[in-house]
Amino acid sequence: MAALPMPFRHSEGRQNAVLVCLVTLWLLFIANGVDAQGWRDHRVVGPFVCQADFPLVEYDHVFSELGQIQQELTARLGLPPAQEPIAIYLFETERRYRDYLRQQFPDVPYRRALFYKDQGPGVVLAYRSSQLEVDLRHECTHALLHASLPMVPLWLDEGLAEYFEVPAAERASENPHHSAIKWNMRFGMVPELKRLESWQRLDEMGRSEYRYAWAWAHFLLHGPPQARQTLQAYFADVAAHAPPGQVSDRLARVYADPEGALVEHFKRFR
């Protein structure tokens, strides 16, 4: 994931007005030229401006969920709303998706779906696979985080995306990671948060690392009130451009043994 520039800061009312203007300009662009690119359908939900080369009607419920993820990030974690529009490009076939990536993002490693951000607004790209709904929730969570904050550590970025990639009714107890992490802990495999915080690149993460990142995100969202308050305070400092330090250091001021608190959380959580 590309490094982010420091965002421009506005009052909340001005932020909303700027976002509306940017989305309006994007819609004018759609109306005046997207057919030449082969786009057949589009949707606008909150900061998201989606273009697709296939009809989107069967995915309307997913676009509603994306708006709900934005609301949940704001209500539960105190994140400011997205400060800029987020483009979504969807392709009916993997071949068209690969061709587009080669033309527009030749230096980006291939993935089934991805979020990319450099100096401008973020872009989500995916194709119509059997996992498109999961991919949209996952990558658009990345996009919302990076449209709201100047920086998100890799482990937390991926942990929250893994958390929000499943439908809302399944997030607390039915994520596929849930049973796996409990088995890990039964065999003494407890993810140390400081090790997660050392990750700098996606190629350092495999299946287990995504599961561990999810576990800590779940603890911070569903654990004791002090856990969520710790995450809220961390994000508040990030949003204010204040040095946030490490989440592990903050948790160590609240828990004598943060990893032990994580294990207890999953023992008790149903």
C-alpha positions in Angstrom: 0.0 0.0 0.0 1.4 3.4 -1.0 2.4 6.0 1.6 -0.2 8.7 2.2 0.3 12.4 2.0 -0.8 14.5 5.0 -4.4 15.5 4.4 -5.8 19.0 4.1 -7.7 19.9 7.2 -11.1 21.7 7.2 -13.9 22.3 9.6 -16.5 19.5 9.5 -19.1 21.6 7.5 -16.5 22.6 5.0 -15.2 19.0 4.7 -18.7 17.9 3.8 -19.1 20.7 1.2 -15.8 19.9 -0.4 -16.6 16.2 -0.6 -20.0 16.9 -2.2 -18.3 19.1 -4.8 -15.6 16.5 -5.6 -18.2 13.7 -6.0 -20.3 16.1 -8.2 -17.3 16.7 -10.5 -16.7 12.9 -10.6 -20.3 12.4 -11.7 -19.9 15.0 -14.5 -16.9 13.0 -15.6 -18.9 9.8 -15.6 -21.7 11.4 -17.6 -19.3 12.8 -20.2 -16.9 10.0 -20.9 -17.2 6.7 -19.2 -19.0 5.0 -22.1 -15.8 5.3 -24.1 -14.1 3.2 -21.5 -16.8 0.5 -21.6 -18.4 1.2 -18.3 -22.0 0.1 -18.3 -23.2 1.0 -14.8 -22.3 3.2 -11.8 -23.3 3.8 -8.2 -22.6 6.7 -5.8 -22.9 5.9 -2.0 -21.4 8.4 0.4 -17.8 9.0 -0.7 -17.8 6.0 -3.1 -18.1 6.5 -6.8 -18.3 3.1 -8.5 -18.0 2.3 -12.2 -18.5 -1.2 -13.6 -18.6 -2.9 -17.0 -21.6 -5.0 -16.0 -25.0 -4.3 -14.4 -24.7 -3.7 -10.6 -28.3 -4.2 -9.5 -27.6 -7.5 -7.8 -24.9 -5.8 -5.7 -27.0 -2.9 -4.4 -27.2 -4.4 -1.0 -23.4 -4.4 -0.8 -23.2 -0.7 -1.6 -25.6 -0.1 1.3 -23.3 -2.1 3.5 -20.4 0.1 2.5 -22.2 3.2 3.8 -22.9 1.3 7.0 -19.2 0.6 7.5 -18.5 4.3 7.2 -21.1 5.0 9.9 -19.7 2.3 12.1 -16.2 3.5 11.9 -17.4 6.9 12.9 -19.8 5.8 15.7 -17.6 3.1 17.3 -14.1 4.4 16.7 -14.6 8.1 16.4 -13.1 8.3 13.0 -13.9 11.4 10.9 -15.9 10.7 7.8 -14.0 10.2 4.5 -12.4 13.5 3.4 -12.3 12.7 -0.3 -14.1 10.6 -2.9 -13.1 7.0 -3.4 -13.2 5.4 -6.8 -14.3 1.8 -7.3 -13.7 0.1 -10.7 -15.3 -3.3 -11.2 -14.8 -5.7 -14.0 -17.0 -8.6 -15.2 -14.1 -10.9 -16.0 -10.7 -11.5 -14.5 -9.1 -11.0 -18.0 -10.5 -7.5 -18.3 -9.4 -6.8 -14.7 -5.8 -8.0 -15.4 -5.7 -6.0 -18.7 -6.8 -2.8 -16.8 -4.2 -3.4 -14.1 -1.4 -3.8 -16.7 -2.4 -0.6 -18.4 -3.1 1.6 -15.4 -1.1 0.1 -12.6 1.8 -1.8 -14.1 3.9 -1.7 -11.0 1.2 -3.0 -8.6 1.5 -6.7 -7.7 -1.5 -8.7 -8.9 -4.2 -9.5 -6.3 -7.8 -10.6 -6.8 -8.9 -7.2 -5.5 -6.9 -4.3 -4.3 -6.9 -0.8 -2.8 -4.4 1.6 -4.2 -3.6 5.2 -3.0 -0.7 7.4 -3.9 -1.0 11.2 -4.0 -4.6 11.5 -5.0 -7.9 9.8 -3.8 -7.9 6.1 -3.2 -9.0 3.5 -5.8 -10.6 0.1 -5.2 -10.3 -2.4 -8.1 -11.9 -5.9 -8.3 -13.6 -8.3 -10.7 -16.8 -10.3 -10.5 -15.5 -13.3 -8.7 -17.5 -15.5 -6.3 -15.9 -13.4 -3.5 -16.7 -10.0 -4.9 -18.9 -9.0 -2.0 -16.2 -9.9 0.5 -13.6 -8.2 -1.6 -15.6 -5.0 -1.7 -16.2 -4.8 2.0 -12.5 -5.6 2.7 -10.9 -3.2 0.2 -13.4 -0.4 0.9 -12.6 -0.6 4.6 -9.0 0.1 3.7 -10.2 3.0 1.5 -12.4 4.5 4.2 -9.6 4.3 6.8 -7.1 6.0 4.5 -9.6 8.6 3.3 -10.1 9.6 7.0 -6.6 9.3 8.5 -3.1 10.3 7.6 -1.7 7.0 8.6 -2.9 3.5 9.6 -0.4 0.8 10.7 -0.4 -2.3 8.5 -1.5 -4.8 11.1 -4.5 -2.6 12.2 -5.3 -1.7 8.6 -5.6 -5.4 7.7 -7.2 -6.4 11.0 -10.0 -4.0 10.6 -10.5 -4.9 6.9 -10.7 -8.6 7.9 -13.2 -7.7 10.5 -15.5 -5.7 8.2 -15.2 -8.0 5.2 -18.0 -10.3 6.4 -21.7 -9.2 6.6 -22.6 -7.2 9.7 -24.6 -10.0 11.4 -21.5 -12.3 11.2 -18.8 -9.9 12.4 -18.9 -10.6 16.1 -19.0 -14.4 16.2 -19.1 -15.9 12.8 -16.0 -14.7 11.0 -14.1 -17.8 9.7 -11.1 -16.6 11.7 -13.0 -17.1 15.0 -12.7 -20.8 15.4 -9.2 -20.9 14.0 -7.9 -18.4 16.5 -9.4 -20.3 19.4 -7.6 -23.5 18.2 -4.4 -21.5 17.9 -4.7 -20.3 21.5 -5.5 -23.8 22.8 -2.1 -24.8 21.5 -0.4 -21.8 23.0 -0.1 -19.9 19.7 -0.9 -16.4 21.0 0.0 -13.5 18.6 2.3 -10.9 20.2 1.1 -7.5 19.3 4.6 -6.0 19.2 5.5 -8.5 16.5 2.5 -7.5 14.5 3.5 -3.8 14.9 6.8 -4.6 13.2 5.2 -5.5 9.9 5.9 -3.0 7.2 5.0 -4.9 4.0 2.1 -7.0 2.8 4.5 -9.7 1.7 5.4 -10.3 5.4 1.8 -11.4 5.9 0.4 -14.9 5.3 -2.9 -16.5 6.3 -1.9 -16.8 10.0 -0.8 -13.1 10.1 -4.2 -11.9 8.7 -5.9 -14.1 11.4 -3.7 -12.6 14.2 -4.4 -9.1 12.9 -8.1 -9.8 12.9 -7.9 -11.2 16.5 -6.4 -8.0 17.9 -9.0 -5.9 16.0 -11.8 -8.1 17.4 -10.4 -7.6 20.9 -10.2 -3.9 20.5 -13.7 -3.7 19.2 -15.5 -6.3 21.4 -13.2 -6.6 24.4 -13.6 -4.7 27.7 -14.5 -1.0 27.4 -10.8 0.0 28.1 -9.8 -1.9 24.9 -12.0 0.1 22.6 -11.2 3.3 24.5 -7.5 2.6 23.8 -8.2 2.3 20.1 -10.4 5.4 20.0 -7.7 7.5 21.7 -5.0 6.1 19.4 -7.1 7.1 16.3 -7.9 10.5 17.8 -4.1 11.2 18.0 -3.5 10.0 14.5 -6.3 12.2 13.2 -4.9 15.2 15.1 -1.4 14.5 13.6 -0.1 13.9 17.1 2.6 11.2 17.5 0.4 8.2 18.5 3.1 5.8 19.6 2.2 2.1 19.5 -1.1 0.5 20.4 0.8 -2.2 22.4 2.4 0.5 24.7 -1.0 2.0 25.3 -2.5 -1.4 26.1 0.4 -2.1 28.5 -0.7 0.9 30.5 -4.1 -0.6 30.9 -3.3 -4.4 31.1 -0.4 -6.0 33.0 -0.5 -8.7 30.3 -2.2 -7.6 27.0 -1.7 -11.0 25.4 -3.3 -12.7 28.4 -6.2 -10.3 28.1 -6.6 -11.3 24.4 -6.7 -15.0 25.4 -9.3 -14.3 28.1 -11.4 -12.4 25.7 -11.6 -15.3 23.3 -12.2 -17.8 26.1 -15.3 -15.8 27.2 -16.6 -14.5 23.9 -19.3 -16.5 22.1 
